[in-house]
PDB file of C-alpha atoms in Angstrom:
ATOM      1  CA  UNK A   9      25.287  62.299 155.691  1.00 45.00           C
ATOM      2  CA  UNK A  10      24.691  66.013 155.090  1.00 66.00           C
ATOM      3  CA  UNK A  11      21.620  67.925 155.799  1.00 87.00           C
ATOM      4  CA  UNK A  12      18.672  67.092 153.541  1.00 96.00           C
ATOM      5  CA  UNK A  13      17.950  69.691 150.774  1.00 97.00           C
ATOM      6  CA  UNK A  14      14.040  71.144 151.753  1.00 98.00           C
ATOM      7  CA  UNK A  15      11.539  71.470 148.769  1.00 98.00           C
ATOM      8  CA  UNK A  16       9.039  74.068 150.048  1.00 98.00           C
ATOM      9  CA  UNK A  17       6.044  74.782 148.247  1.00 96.00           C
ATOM     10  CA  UNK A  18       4.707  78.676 148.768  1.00 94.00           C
ATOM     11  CA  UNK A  19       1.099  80.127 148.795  1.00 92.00           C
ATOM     12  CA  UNK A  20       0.265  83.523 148.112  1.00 87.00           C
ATOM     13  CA  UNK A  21      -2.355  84.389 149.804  1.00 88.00           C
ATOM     14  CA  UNK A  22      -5.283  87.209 149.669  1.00 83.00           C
ATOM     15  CA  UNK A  23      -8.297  87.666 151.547  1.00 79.00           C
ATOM     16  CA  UNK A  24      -7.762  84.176 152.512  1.00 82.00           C
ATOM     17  CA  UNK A  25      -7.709  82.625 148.719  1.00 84.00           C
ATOM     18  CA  UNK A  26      -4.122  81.431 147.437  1.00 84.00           C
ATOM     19  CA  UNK A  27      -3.477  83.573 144.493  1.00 80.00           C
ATOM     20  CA  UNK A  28      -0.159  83.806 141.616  1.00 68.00           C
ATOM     21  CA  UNK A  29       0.923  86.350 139.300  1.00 56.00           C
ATOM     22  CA  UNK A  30       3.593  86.629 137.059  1.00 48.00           C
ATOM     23  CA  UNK A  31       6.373  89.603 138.286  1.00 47.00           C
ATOM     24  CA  UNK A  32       3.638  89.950 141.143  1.00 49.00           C
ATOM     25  CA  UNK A  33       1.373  91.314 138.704  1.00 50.00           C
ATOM     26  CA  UNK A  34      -2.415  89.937 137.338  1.00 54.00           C
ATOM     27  CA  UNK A  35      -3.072  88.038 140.282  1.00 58.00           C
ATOM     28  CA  UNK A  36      -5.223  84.784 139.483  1.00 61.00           C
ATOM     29  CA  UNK A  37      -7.260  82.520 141.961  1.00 67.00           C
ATOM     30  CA  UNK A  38      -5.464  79.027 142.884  1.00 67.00           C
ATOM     31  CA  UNK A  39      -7.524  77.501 145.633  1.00 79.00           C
ATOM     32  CA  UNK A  40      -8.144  77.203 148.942  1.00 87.00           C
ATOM     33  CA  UNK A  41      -5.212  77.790 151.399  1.00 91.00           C
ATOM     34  CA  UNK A  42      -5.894  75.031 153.867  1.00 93.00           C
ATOM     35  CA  UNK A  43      -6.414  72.750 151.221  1.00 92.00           C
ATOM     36  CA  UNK A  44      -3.604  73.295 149.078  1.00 91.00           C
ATOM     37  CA  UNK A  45      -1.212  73.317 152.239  1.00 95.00           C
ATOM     38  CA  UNK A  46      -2.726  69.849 152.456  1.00 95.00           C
ATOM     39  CA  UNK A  47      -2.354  68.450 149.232  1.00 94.00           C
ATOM     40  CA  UNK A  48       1.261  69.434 149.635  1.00 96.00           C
ATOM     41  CA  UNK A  49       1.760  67.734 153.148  1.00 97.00           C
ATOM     42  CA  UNK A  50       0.896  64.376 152.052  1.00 97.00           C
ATOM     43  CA  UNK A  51       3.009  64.639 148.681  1.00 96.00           C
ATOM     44  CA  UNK A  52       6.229  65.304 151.155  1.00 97.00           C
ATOM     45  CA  UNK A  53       6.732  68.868 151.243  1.00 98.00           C
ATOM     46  CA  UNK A  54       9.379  69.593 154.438  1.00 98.00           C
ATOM     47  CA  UNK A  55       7.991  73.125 155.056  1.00 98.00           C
ATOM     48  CA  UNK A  56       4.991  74.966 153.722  1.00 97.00           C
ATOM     49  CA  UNK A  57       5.106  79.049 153.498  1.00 96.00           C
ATOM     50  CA  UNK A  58       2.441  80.983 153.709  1.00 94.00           C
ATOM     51  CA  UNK A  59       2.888  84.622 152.614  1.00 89.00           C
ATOM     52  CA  UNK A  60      -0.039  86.990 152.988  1.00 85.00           C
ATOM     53  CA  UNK A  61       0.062  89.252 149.961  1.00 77.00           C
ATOM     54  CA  UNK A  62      -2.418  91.659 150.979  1.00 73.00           C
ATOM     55  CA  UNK A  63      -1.670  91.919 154.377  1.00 64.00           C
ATOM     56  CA  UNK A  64      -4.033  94.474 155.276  1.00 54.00           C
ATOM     57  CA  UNK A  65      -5.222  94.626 159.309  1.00 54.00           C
ATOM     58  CA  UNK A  66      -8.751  94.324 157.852  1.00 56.00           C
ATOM     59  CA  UNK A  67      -7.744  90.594 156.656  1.00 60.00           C
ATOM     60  CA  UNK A  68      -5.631  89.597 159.771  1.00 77.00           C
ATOM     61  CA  UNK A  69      -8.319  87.654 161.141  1.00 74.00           C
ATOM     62  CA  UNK A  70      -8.728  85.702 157.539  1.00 77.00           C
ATOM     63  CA  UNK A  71      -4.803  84.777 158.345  1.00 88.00           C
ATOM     64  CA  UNK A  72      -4.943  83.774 161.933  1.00 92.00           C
ATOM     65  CA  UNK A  73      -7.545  81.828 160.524  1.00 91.00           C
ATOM     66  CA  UNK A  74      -5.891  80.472 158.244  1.00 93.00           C
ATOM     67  CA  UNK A  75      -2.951  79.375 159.849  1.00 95.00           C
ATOM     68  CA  UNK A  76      -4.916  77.807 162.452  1.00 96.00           C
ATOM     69  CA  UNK A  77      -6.616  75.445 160.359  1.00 95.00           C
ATOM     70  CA  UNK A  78      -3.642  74.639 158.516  1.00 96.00           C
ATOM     71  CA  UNK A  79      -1.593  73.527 161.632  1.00 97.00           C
ATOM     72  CA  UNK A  80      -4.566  71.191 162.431  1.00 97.00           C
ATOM     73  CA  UNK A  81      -3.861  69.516 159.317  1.00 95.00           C
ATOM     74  CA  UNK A  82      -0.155  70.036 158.413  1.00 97.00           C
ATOM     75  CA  UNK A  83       2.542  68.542 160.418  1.00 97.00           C
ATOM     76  CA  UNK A  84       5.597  70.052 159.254  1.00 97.00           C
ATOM     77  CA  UNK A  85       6.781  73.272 160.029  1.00 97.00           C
ATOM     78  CA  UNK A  86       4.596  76.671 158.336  1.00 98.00           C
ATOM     79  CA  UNK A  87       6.356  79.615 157.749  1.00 98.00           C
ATOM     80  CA  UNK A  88       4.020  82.235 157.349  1.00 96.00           C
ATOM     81  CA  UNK A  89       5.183  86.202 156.236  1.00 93.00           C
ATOM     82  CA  UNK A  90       3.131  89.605 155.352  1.00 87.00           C
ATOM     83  CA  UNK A  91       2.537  92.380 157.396  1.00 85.00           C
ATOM     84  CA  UNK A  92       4.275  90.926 160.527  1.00 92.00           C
ATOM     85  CA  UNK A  93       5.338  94.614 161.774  1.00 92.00           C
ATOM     86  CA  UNK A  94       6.233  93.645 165.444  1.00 95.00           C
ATOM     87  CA  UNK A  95       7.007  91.216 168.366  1.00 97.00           C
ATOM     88  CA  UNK A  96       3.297  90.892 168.848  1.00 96.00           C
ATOM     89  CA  UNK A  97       2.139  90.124 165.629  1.00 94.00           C
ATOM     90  CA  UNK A  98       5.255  87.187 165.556  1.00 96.00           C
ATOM     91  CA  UNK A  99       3.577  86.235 169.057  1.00 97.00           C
ATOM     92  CA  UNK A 100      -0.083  85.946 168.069  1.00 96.00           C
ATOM     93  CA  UNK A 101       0.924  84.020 164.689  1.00 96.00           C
ATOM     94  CA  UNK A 102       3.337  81.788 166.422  1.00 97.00           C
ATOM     95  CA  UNK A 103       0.065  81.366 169.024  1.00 97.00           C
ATOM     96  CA  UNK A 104      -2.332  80.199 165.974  1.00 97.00           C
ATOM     97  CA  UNK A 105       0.251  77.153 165.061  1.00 97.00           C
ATOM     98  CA  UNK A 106       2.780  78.758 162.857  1.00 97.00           C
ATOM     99  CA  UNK A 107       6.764  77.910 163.151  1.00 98.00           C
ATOM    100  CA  UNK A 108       8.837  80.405 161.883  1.00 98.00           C
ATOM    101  CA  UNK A 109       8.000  84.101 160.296  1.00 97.00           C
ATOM    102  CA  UNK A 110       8.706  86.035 157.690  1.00 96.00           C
ATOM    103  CA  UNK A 111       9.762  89.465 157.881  1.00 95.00           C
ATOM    104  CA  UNK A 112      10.177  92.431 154.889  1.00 93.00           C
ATOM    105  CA  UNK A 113       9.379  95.391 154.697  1.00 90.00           C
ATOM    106  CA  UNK A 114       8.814  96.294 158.073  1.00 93.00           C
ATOM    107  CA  UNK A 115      12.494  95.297 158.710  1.00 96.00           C
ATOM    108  CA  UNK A 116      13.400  97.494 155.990  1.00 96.00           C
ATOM    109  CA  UNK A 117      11.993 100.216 157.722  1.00 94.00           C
ATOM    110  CA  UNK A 118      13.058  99.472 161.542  1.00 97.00           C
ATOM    111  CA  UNK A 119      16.221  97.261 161.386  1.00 98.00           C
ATOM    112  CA  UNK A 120      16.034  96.807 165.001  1.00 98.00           C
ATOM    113  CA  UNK A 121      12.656  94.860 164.642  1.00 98.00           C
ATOM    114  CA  UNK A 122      14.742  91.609 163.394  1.00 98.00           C
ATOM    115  CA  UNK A 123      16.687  91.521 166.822  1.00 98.00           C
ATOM    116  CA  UNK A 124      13.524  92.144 168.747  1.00 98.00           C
ATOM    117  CA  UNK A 125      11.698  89.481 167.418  1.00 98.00           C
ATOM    118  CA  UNK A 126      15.411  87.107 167.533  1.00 98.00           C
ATOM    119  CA  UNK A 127      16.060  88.025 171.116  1.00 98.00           C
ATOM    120  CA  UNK A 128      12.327  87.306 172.277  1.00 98.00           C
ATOM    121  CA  UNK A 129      11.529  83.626 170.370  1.00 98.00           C
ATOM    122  CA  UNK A 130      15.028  82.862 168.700  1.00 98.00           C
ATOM    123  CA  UNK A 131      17.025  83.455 165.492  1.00 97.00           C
ATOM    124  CA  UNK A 132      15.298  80.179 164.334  1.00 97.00           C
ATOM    125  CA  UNK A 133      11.770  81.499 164.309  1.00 98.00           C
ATOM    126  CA  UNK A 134      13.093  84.391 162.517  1.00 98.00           C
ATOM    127  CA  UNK A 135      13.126  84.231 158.159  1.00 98.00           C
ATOM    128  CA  UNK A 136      14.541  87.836 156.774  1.00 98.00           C
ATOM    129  CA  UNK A 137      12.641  88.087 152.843  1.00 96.00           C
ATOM    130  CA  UNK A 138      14.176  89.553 150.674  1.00 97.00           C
ATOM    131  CA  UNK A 139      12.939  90.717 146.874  1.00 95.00           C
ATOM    132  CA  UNK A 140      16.063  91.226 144.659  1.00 97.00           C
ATOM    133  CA  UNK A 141      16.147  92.735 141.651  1.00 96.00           C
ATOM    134  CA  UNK A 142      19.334  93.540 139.571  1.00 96.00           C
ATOM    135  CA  UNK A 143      20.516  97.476 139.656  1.00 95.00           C
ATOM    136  CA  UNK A 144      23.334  98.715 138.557  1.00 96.00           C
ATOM    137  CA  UNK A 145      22.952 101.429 141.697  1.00 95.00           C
ATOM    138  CA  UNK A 146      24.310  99.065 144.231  1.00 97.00           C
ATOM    139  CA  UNK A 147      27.980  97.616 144.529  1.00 97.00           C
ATOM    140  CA  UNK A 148      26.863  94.202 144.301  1.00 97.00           C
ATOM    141  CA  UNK A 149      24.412  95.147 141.325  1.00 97.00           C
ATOM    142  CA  UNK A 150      21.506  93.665 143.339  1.00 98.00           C
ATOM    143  CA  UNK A 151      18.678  95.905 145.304  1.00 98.00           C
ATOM    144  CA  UNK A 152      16.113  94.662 147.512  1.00 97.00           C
ATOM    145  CA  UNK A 153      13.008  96.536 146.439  1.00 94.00           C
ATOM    146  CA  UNK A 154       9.156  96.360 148.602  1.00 89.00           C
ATOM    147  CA  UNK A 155       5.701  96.276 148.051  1.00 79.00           C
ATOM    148  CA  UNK A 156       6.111  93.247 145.440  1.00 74.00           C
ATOM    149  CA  UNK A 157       8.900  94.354 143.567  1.00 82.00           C
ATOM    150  CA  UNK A 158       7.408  97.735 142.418  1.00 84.00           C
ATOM    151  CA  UNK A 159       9.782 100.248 144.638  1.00 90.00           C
ATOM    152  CA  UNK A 160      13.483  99.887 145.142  1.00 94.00           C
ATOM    153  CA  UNK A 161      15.096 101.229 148.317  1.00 96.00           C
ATOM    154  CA  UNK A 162      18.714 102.548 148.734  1.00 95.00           C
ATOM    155  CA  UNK A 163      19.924  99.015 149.973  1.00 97.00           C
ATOM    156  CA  UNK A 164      22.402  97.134 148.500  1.00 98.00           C
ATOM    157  CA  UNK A 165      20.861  93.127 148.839  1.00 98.00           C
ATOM    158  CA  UNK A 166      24.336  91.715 150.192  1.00 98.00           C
ATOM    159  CA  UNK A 167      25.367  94.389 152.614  1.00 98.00           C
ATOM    160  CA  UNK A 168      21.316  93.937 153.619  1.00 98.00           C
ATOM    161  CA  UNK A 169      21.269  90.497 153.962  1.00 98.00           C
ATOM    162  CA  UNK A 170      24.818  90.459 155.850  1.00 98.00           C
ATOM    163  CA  UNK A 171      22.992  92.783 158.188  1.00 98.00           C
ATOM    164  CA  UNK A 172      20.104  91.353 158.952  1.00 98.00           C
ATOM    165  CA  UNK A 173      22.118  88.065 159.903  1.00 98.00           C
ATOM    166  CA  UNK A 174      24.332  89.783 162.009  1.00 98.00           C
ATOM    167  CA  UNK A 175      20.812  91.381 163.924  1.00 98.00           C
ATOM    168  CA  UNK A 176      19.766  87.895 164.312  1.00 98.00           C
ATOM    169  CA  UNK A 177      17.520  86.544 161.072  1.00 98.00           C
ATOM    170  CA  UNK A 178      17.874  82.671 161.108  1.00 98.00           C
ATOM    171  CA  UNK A 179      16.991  82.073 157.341  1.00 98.00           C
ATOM    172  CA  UNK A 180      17.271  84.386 154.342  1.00 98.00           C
ATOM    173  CA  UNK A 181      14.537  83.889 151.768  1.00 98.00           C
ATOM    174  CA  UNK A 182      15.854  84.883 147.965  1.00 98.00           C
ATOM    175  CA  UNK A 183      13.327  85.811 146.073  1.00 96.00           C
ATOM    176  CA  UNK A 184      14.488  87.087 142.570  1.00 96.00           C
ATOM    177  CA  UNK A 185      12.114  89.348 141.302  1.00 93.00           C
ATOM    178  CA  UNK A 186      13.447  88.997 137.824  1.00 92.00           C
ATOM    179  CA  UNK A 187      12.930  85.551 137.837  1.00 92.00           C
ATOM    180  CA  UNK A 188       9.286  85.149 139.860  1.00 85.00           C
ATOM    181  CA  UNK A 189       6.746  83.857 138.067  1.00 76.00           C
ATOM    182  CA  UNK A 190       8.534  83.624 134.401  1.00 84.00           C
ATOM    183  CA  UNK A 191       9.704  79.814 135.046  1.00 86.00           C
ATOM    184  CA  UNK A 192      13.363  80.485 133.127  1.00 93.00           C
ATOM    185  CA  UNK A 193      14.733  78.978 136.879  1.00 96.00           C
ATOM    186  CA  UNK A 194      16.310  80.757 139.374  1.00 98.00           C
ATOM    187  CA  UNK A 195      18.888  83.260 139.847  1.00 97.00           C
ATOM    188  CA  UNK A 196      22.082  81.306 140.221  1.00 97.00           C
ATOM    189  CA  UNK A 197      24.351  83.943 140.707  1.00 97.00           C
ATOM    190  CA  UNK A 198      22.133  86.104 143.485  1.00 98.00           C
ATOM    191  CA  UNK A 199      22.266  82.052 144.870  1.00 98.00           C
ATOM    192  CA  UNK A 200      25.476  81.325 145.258  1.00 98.00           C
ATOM    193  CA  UNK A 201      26.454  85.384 146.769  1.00 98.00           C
ATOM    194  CA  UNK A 202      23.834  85.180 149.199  1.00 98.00           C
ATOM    195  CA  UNK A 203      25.819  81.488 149.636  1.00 98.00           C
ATOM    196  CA  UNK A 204      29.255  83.319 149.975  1.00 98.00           C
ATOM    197  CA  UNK A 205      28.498  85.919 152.937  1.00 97.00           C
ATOM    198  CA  UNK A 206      25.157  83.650 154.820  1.00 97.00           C
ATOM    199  CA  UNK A 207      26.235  81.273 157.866  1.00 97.00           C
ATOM    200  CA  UNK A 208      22.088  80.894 158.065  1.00 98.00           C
ATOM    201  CA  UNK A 209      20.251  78.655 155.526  1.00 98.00           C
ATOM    202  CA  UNK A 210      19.052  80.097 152.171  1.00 98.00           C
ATOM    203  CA  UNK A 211      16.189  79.222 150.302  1.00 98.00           C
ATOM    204  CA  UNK A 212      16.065  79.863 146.428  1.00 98.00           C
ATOM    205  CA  UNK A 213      12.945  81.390 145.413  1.00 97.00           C
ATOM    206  CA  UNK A 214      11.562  82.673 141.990  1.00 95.00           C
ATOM    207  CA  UNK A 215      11.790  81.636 138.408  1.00 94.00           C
ATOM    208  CA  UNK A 216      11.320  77.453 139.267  1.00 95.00           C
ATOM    209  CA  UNK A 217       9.666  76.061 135.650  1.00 94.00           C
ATOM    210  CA  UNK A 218      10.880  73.000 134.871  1.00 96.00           C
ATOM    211  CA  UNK A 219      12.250  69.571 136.948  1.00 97.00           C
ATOM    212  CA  UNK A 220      15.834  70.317 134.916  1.00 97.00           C
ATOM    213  CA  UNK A 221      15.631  74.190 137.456  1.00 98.00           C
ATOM    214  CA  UNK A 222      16.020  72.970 140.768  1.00 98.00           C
ATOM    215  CA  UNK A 223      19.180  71.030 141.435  1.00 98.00           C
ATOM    216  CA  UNK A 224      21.297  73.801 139.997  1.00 98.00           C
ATOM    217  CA  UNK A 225      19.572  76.086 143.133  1.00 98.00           C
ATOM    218  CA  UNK A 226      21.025  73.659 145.595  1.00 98.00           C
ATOM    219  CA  UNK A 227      24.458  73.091 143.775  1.00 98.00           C
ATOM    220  CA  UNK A 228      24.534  76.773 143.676  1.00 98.00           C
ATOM    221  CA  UNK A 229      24.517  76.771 147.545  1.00 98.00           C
ATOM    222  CA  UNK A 230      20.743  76.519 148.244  1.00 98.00           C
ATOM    223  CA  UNK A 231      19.792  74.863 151.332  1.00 98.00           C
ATOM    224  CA  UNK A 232      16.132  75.021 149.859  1.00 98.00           C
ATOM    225  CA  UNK A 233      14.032  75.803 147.182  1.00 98.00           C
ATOM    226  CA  UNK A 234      10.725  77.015 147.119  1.00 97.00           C
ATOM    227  CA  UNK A 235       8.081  77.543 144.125  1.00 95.00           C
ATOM    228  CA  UNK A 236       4.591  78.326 143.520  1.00 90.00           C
ATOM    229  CA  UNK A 237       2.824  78.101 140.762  1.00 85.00           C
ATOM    230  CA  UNK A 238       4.776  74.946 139.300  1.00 90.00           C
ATOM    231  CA  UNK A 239       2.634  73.271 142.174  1.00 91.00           C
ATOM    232  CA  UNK A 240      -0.706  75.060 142.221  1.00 84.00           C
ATOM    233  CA  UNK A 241      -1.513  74.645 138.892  1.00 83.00           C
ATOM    234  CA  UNK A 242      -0.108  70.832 138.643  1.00 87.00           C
ATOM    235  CA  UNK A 243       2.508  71.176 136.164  1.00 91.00           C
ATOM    236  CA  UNK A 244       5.120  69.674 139.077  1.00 95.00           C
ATOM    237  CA  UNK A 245       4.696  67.506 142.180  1.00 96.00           C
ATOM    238  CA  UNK A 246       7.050  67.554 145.601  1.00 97.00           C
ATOM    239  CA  UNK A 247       7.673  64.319 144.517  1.00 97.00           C
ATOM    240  CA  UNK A 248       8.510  64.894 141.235  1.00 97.00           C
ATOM    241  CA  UNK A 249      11.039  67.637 142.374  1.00 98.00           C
ATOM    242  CA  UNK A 250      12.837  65.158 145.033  1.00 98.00           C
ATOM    243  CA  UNK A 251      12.776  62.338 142.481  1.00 98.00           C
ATOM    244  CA  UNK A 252      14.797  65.089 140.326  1.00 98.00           C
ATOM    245  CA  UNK A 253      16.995  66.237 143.255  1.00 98.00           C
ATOM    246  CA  UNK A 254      17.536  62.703 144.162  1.00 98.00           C
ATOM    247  CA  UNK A 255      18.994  61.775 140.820  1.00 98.00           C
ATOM    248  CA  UNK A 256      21.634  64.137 140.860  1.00 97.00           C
ATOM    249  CA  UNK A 257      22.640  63.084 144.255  1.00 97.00           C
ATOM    250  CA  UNK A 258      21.091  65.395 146.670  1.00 98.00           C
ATOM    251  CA  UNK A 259      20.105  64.301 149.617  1.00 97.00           C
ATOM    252  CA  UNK A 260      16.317  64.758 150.065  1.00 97.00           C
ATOM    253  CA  UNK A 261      13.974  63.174 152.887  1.00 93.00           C
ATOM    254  CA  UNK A 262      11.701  61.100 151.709  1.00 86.00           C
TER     255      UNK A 262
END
């Protein structure tokens, strides 16, 4: 028996209200966080991510919040990412229920933040995200960009991602930018590279649409995948997608 593929549903969230755009962009209302993070619980989701989109320190307290009442409610694991910019901030969320964060752009900035937090609560606690957008600037062709998407940095995504591993980042989080939000599936290729150089799991993220998207994610060398708005606005269930990922012969847990 091999490890069981993880469907993970993910909230945006925004001054404490789960919100999705297409590209990042026209942000709509989609519910109440805790509520949501429910609804997916009891339909079988193995991991629910939270990712604060605003992030300000204003609406910290909203998130602690949050996360709190979700890990009353929600007993698997909550990965929760957005404006974690040090030890203490992995400390305090870890301290409100959640079990694993997500770093970006503040790793971007100060590399030596992902070994920090690795060394102090363990590589497993520890999910590098990553936007990717295609460039022809970088060797690979693929550039990890902040703030949503809108600025590119200098790095190419592999050589970043390798990196970040090697610093101590237990999970890598793909997120296509390409692909969020315009449900034409995800990036296969960025997939199965990050596949090629990651001894860490990677989860799939951006461009999930239809049932027929997400086995070719894990045959591409996805440990996970993870949507949005395929869930939020009931177009797709977790069970739907395991039923799908079941039938051509993944290994899901029930």
């Amino acid at each position: 028996m091999g490890v069981a593929v993880r469907v993970i549903p993910c909230l945006d969230v925004a001054d404490g209200r789960v919100v999705k755009g297409v590209n990042f962009l026209n942000l709509a209302d989609a519910g109440d966080p805790v509520e949501l993070a429910r609804k997916y619980y009891e339909q079988g989701a193995d991991e629910v991510t939270f990712l604060d989109v605003t992030a300000t320190v204003e609406g910290r307290a909203t998130t602690y919040d949050m996360v709190r009442r979700t890990a009353e409610q929600v007993f698997v694991p909550l990965t929760v990412g957005g404006g974690v910019r040090s030890p203490e901030d992995v400390a305090k969320l870890l301290a409100h229920g959640a079990d694993k964060v997500g770093v970006n752009s503040a790793a971007i900035a100060r590399p030596e933040l992902i070994g920090e937090i690795a060394d102090r609560f363990g590589a497993q606690v520890l999910v590098l995200s990553l936007d990717i957008t295609r460039s022809p600037r970088t060797p690979s062709g693929f550039v990890v960009t902040t703030h949503g998407g809108r600025t590119e940095t200098d790095l190419d995504a592999l050589a970043w991602a390798r990196e970040a591993i090697e610093r101590g980042a237990g999970e890598l989080l793909v997120n296509s930018i390409d692909a969020d939000g315009t449900k034409a599936g995800y990036d296969l290729e960025l997939t199965q590279l990050m596949r090629e150089l990651s001894r860490v799991p990677v989860i799939a993220s951006g461009g999930a649409g239809k049932l027929a998207d997400f086995a070719p994610a894990i045959q591409a060398g996805a440990d996970a995948v993870l949507a949005a708005s395929v869930f939020h606005y009931g177009e797709l269930t977790i069970g739907d997608v395991k039923g799908e990922l079941r039938a051509a012969g993944l290994e899901v847990r029930p």
